[in-house]
CSV table of C-alpha atoms in Angstrom, one decimal:
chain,number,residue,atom,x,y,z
A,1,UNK,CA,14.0,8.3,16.4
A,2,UNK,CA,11.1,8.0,13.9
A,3,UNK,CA,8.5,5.2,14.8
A,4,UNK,CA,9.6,3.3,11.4
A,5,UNK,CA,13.4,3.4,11.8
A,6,UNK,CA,13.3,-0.1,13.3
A,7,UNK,CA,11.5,-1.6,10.3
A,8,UNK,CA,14.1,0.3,7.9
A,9,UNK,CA,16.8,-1.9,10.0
A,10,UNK,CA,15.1,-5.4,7.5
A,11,UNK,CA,13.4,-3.0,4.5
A,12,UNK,CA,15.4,-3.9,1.5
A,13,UNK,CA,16.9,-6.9,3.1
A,14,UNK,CA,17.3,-10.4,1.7
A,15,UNK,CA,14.9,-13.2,3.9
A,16,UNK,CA,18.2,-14.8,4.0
A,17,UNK,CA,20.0,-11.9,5.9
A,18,UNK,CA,16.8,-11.3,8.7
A,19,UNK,CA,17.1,-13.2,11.5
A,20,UNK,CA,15.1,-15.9,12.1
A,21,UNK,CA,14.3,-14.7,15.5
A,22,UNK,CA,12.6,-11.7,14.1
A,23,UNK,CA,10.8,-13.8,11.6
A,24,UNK,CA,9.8,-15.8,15.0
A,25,UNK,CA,8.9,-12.6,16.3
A,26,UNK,CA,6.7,-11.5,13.7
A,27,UNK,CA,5.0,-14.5,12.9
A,28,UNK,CA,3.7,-14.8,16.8
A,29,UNK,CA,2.4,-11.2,16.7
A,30,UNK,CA,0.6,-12.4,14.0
A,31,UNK,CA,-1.0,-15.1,15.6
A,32,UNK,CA,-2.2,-13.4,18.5
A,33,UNK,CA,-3.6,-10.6,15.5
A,34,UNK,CA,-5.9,-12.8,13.4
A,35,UNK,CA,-9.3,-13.3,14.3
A,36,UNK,CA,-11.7,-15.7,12.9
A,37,UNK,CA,-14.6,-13.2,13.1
A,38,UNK,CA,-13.2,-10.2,12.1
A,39,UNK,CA,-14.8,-6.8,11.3
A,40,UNK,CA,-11.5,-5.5,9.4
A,41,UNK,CA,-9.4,-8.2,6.8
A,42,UNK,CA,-6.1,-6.1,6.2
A,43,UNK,CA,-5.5,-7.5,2.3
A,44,UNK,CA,-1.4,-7.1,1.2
A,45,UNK,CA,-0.6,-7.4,-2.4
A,46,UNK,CA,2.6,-8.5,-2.9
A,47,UNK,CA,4.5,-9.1,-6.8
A,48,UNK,CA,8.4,-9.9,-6.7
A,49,UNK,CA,8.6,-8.2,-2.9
A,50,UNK,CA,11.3,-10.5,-1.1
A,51,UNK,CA,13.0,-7.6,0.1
A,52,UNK,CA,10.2,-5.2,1.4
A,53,UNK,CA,7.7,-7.7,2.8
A,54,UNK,CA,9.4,-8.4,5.8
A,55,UNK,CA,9.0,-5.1,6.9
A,56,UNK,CA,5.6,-4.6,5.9
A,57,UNK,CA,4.0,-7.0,8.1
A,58,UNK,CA,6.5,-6.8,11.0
A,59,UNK,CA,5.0,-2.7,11.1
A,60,UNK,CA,1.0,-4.8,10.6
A,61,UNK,CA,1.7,-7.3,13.3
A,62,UNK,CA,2.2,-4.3,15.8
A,63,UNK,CA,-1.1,-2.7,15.1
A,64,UNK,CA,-3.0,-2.0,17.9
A,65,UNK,CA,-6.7,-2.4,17.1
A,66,UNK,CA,-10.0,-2.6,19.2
A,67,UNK,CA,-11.2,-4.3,16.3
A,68,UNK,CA,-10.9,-8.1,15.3
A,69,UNK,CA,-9.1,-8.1,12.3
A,70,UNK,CA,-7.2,-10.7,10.0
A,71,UNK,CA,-4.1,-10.1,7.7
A,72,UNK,CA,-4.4,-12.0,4.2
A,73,UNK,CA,-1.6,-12.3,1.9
A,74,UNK,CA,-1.9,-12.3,-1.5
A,75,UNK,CA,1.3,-13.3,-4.2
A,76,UNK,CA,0.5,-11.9,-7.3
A,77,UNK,CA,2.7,-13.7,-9.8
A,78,UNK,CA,5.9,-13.8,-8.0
A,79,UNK,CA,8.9,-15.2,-9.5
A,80,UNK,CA,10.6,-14.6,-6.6
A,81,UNK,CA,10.8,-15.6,-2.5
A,82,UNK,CA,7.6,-13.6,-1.7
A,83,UNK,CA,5.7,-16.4,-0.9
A,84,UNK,CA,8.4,-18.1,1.5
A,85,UNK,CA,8.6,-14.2,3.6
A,86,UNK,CA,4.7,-14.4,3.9
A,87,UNK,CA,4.8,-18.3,5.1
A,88,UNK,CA,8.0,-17.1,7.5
A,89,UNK,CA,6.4,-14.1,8.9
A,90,UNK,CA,2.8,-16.4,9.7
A,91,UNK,CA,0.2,-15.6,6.9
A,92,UNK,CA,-0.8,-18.2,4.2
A,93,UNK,CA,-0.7,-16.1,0.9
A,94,UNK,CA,-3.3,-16.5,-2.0
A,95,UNK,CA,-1.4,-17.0,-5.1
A,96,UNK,CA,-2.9,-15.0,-8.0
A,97,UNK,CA,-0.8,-15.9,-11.4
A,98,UNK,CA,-3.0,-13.1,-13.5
A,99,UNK,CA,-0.8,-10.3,-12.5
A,100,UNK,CA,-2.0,-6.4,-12.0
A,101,UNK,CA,-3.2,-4.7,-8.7
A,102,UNK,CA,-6.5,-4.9,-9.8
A,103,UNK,CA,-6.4,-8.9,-10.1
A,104,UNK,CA,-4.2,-8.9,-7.0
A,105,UNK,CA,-6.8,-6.8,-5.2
A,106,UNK,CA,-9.6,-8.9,-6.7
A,107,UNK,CA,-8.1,-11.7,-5.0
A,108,UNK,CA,-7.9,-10.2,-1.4
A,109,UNK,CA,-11.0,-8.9,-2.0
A,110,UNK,CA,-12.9,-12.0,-2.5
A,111,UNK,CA,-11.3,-13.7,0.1
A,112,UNK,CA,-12.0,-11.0,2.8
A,113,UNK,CA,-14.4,-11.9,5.9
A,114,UNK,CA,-14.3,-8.3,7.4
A,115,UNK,CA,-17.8,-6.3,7.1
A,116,UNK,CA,-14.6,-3.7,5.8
A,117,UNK,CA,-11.3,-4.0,3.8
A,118,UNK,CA,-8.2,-2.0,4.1
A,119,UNK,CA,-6.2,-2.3,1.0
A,120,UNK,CA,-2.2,-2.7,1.7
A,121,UNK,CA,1.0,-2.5,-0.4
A,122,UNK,CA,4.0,-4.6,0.5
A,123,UNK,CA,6.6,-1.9,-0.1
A,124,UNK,CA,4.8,0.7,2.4
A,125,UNK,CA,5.3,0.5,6.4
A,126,UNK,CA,2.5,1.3,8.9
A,127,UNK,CA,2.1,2.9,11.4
A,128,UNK,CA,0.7,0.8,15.0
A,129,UNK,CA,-3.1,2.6,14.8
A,130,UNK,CA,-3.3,2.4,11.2
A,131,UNK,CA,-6.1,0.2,11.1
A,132,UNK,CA,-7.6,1.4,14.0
A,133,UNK,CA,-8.0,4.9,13.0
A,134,UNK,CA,-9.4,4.0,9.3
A,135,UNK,CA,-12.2,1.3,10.6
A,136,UNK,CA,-13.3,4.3,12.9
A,137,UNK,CA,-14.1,6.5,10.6
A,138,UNK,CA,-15.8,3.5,8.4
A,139,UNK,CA,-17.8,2.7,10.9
A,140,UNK,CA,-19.5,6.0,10.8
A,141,UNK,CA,-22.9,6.5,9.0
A,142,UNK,CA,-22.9,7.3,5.8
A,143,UNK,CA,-19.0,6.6,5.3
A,144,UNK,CA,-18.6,4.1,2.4
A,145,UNK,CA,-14.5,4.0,2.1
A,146,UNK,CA,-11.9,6.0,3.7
A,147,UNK,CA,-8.1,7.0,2.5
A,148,UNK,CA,-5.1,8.4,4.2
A,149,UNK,CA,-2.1,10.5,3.2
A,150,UNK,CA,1.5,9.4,3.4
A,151,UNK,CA,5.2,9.6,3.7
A,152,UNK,CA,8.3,8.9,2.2
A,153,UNK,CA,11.4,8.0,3.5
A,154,UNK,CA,14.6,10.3,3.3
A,155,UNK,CA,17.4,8.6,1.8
A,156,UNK,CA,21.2,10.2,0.0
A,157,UNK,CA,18.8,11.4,-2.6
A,158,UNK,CA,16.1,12.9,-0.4
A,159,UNK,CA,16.7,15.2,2.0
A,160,UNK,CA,13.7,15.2,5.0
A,161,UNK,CA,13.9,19.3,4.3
A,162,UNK,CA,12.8,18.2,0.6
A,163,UNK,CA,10.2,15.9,1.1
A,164,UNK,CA,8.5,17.8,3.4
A,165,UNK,CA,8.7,20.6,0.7
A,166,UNK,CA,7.0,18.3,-1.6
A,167,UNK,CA,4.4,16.6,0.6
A,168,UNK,CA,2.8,19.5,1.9
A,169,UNK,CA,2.0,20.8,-1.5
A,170,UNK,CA,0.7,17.4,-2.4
A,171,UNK,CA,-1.2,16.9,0.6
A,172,UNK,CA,-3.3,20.6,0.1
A,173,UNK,CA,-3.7,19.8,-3.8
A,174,UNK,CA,-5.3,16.2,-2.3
A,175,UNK,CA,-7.2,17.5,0.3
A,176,UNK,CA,-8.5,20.1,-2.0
A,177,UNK,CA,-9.4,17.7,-4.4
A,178,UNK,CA,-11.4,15.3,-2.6
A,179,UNK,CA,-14.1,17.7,-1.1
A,180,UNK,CA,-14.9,17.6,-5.0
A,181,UNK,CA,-13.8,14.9,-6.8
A,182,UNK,CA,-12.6,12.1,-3.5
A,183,UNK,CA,-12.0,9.4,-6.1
A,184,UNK,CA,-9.1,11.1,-7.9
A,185,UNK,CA,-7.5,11.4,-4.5
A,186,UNK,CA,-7.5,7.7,-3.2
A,187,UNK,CA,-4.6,5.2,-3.7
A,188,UNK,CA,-4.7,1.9,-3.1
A,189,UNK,CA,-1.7,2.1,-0.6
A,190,UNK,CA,-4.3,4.4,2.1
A,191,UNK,CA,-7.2,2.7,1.6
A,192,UNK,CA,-10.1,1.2,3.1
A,193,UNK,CA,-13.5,0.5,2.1
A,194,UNK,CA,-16.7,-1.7,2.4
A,195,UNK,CA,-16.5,-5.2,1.5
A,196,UNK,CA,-20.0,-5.9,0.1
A,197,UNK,CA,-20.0,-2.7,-1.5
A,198,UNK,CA,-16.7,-2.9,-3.3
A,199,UNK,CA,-17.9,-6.3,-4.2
A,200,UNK,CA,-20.9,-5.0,-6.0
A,201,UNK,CA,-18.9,-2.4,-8.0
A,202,UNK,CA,-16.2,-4.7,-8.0
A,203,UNK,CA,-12.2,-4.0,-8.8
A,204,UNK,CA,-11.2,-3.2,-12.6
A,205,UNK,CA,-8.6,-5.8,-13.6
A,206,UNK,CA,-8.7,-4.1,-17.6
A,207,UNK,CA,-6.2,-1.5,-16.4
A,208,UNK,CA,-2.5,-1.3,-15.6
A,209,UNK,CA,-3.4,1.0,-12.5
A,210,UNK,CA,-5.9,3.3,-11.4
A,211,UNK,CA,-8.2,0.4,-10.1
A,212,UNK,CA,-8.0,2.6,-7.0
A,213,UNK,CA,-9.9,5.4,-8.2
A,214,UNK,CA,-12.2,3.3,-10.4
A,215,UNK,CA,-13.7,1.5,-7.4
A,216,UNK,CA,-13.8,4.2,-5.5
A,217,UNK,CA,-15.8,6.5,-8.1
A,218,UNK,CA,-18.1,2.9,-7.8
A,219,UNK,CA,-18.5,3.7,-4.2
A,220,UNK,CA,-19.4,7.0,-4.3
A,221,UNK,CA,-22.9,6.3,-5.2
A,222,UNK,CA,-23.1,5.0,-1.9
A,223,UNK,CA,-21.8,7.5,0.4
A,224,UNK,CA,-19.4,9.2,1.6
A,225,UNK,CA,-15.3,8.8,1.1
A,226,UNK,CA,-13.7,10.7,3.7
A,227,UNK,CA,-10.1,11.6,4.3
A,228,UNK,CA,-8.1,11.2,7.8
A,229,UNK,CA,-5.2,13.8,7.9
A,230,UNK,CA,-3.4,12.5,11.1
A,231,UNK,CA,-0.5,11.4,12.0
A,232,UNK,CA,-1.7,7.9,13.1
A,233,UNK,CA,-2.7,6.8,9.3
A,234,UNK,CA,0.1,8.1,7.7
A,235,UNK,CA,2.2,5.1,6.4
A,236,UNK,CA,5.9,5.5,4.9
A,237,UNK,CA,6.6,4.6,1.5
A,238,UNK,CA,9.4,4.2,-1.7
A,239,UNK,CA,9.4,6.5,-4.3
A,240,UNK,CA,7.9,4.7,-7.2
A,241,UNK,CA,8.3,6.9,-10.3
A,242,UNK,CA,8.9,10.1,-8.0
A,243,UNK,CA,11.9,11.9,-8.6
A,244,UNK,CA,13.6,9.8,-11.2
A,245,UNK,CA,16.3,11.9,-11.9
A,246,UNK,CA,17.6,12.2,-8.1
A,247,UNK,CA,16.8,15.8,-7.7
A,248,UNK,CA,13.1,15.9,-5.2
A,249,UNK,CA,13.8,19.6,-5.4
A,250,UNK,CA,13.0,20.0,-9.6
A,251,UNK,CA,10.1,17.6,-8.8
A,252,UNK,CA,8.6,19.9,-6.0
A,253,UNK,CA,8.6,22.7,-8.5
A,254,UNK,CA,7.1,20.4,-11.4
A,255,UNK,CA,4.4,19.6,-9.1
A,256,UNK,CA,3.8,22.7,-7.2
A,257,UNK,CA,2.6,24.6,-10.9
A,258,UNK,CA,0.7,21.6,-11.9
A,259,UNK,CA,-0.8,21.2,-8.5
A,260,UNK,CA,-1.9,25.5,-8.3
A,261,UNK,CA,-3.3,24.5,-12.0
A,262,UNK,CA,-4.9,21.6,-11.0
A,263,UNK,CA,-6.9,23.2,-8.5
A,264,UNK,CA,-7.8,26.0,-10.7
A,265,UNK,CA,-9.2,23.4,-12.9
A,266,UNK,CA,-11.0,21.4,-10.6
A,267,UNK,CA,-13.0,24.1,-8.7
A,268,UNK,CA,-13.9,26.0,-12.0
A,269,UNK,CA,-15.1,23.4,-14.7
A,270,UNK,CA,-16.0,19.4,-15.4
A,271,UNK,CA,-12.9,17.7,-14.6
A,272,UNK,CA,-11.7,15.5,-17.7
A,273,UNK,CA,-11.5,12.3,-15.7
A,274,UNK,CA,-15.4,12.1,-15.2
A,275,UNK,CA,-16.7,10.6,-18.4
A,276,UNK,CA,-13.1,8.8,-19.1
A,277,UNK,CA,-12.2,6.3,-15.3
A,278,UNK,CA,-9.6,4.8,-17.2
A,279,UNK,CA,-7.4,7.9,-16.4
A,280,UNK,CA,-7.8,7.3,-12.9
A,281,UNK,CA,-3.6,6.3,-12.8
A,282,UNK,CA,-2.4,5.6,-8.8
A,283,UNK,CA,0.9,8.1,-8.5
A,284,UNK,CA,2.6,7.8,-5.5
C-alpha cells in the first residue's frame, strides 16, 4: 500500500459524504500542529476545492516536524464549500476575492509568522516529513528557497508503468535545469522559501501563472535555491493539463524530444526566459 492510498479513500469526495469523525480527526491533529511561534507557516491556496481539500490537510495534519509550524488557509474566490472544509478540518481561511495564485499566495504570504514559507496546493497530498525535510535544507547557509519533485497518481487512464515512464524524464530534464537556471524549475506546489525575502521581491499578481518562477528568479539574488530529490518531499498530485487526450504514453514521447532539446538549449546558449519572466508558466 502506497503511503497516500488512505487520503485517496476522501480525495474527490463531497464534505457531505466524509465522515464527520474524520473531519474530527483531522481538525484535532491540527490543533496539536499549530504553533504560535513558529519557524515554518505551511500557506494552502485553495479556489473552488470542496472535493480535494479534505485530503490535503488530512496528509498536512500528519506531518511530523521538529519544527513549530502553523497551517494557514487561504480561499481564493471560492464559489463553492471550500471555506466550510477548511473551518471543518480546524484552520480559519483568509478569504482573498481577487482571484490568481499569485493574489492567493500574496495573501498567505503576508499573513505568514514563520522566519520560512512553504507554499501548498489544495489538490496535491503530502507526504508526513514534507515540511520537515524542506525547512532543513532552508535552514542551511546560504539557501534562500528550496523545491521538491513530485508524483502523480495512477488512475484508468494512467497506468503506474506510464507515469513512471514520464516522471523520470521530467525529473532529469528538472534536475538538469536547475544547476543553471533553478527558477524555471520551481512550482508553486514544492515550494518553500524565506518569508522576509520573498516579501522584499514580493509575489507577481499581473500573471495568470508563473508567479512561482518570478519570485523565485527574485530570490536568486540572494542565494541559493536548492532541490531535494527524496522520497520524503515528493507529494502526489492531479494531472492539470497533462495528458488531455487520455493517452500518458503520446505525452511521454512529446516531452521526452522537447525535454533532450530543452537541455540542449539550456547548457549551450542564453535561455529565452531571462530578459522575458512573464514566461515563467507553472506546468504540472
Amino acid at each position: 500500500m502506497k503511503w497516500y492510498s488512505k487520503f485517496m479513500d476522501v480525495y474527490g469526495k463531497s464534505p457531505e459524504d466524509i465522515s464527520p469523525a474524520l473531519f474530527e480527526q483531522i481538525s484535532g491533529n491540527m490543533a496539536k500542529l499549530q504553533s504560535d511561534a513558529p519557524l515554518v507557516t505551511v500557506a494552502v491556496i485553495a479556489h473552488n476545492e470542496e472535493k480535494r481539500l479534505a485530503a490535503c490537510l488530512w496528509s498536512l495534519s500528519e506531518q511530523k516536524c521538529d519544527f513549530p509550524i502553523e497551517i494557514v488557509g487561504v480561499d481564493n474566490n471560492s464559489s463553492d464549500r471550500t471555506a466550510e472544509v477548511y473551518a471543518k478540518c480546524g484552520i480559519s481561511s483568509l478569504p482573498e476575492t481577487r482571484q490568481s495564485p499569485g493574489w492567493a499566495r500574496t495573501k498567505g504570504l503576508e499573513n505568514a509568522r514563520g522566519k520560512y514559507t512553504v507554499t501548498i496546493d489544495s489538490d496535491t497530498i503530502y507526504p508526513p516529513l514534507y515540511v520537515q525535510t524542506l525547512t532543513g535544507q532552508l535552514m542551511k547557509k546560504g539557501v534562500v528557497a528550496v523545491g521538491s519533485f513530485w508524483s502523480y497518481y495512477p488512475d484508468k487512464d494512467h497506468s503506474r508503468f506510464s507515469l513512471a515512464l514520464y516522471e523520470s524524464v521530467r525529473d532529469i530534464y528538472l534536475w538538469l535545469l536547475h544547476f543553471k537556471r533553478p527558477e524555471l524549475a520551481v512550482r508553486g506546489m514544492v515550494f518553500g522559501h524565506d518569508t522576509e525575502l520573498a516579501r522584499k521581491v514580493g509575489i507577481r499578481t499581473d500573471i495568470i501563472r508563473g508567479e512561482d518562477g518570478s519570485l523565485a528568479l527574485g530570490l536568486k539574488q540572494f542565494g541559493k535555491i536548492k532541490f531535494v530529490h527524496s522520497r520524503k518531499a515528493r507529494p502526489v498530485t492531479g494531472y492539470g493539463t497533462m495528458g488531455k487526450d487520455g493517452s500518458i504514453f503520446s505525452r511521454f514521447i512529446q516531452v521526452a524530444r522537447m525535454r533532450l532539446k530543452g537541455i540542449f538549449m539550456i547548457f549551450t546558449k542564453k535561455d529565452r526566459y531571462e530578459d522575458n519572466p512573464d514566461n515563467l508558466i507553472e506546468r504540472k
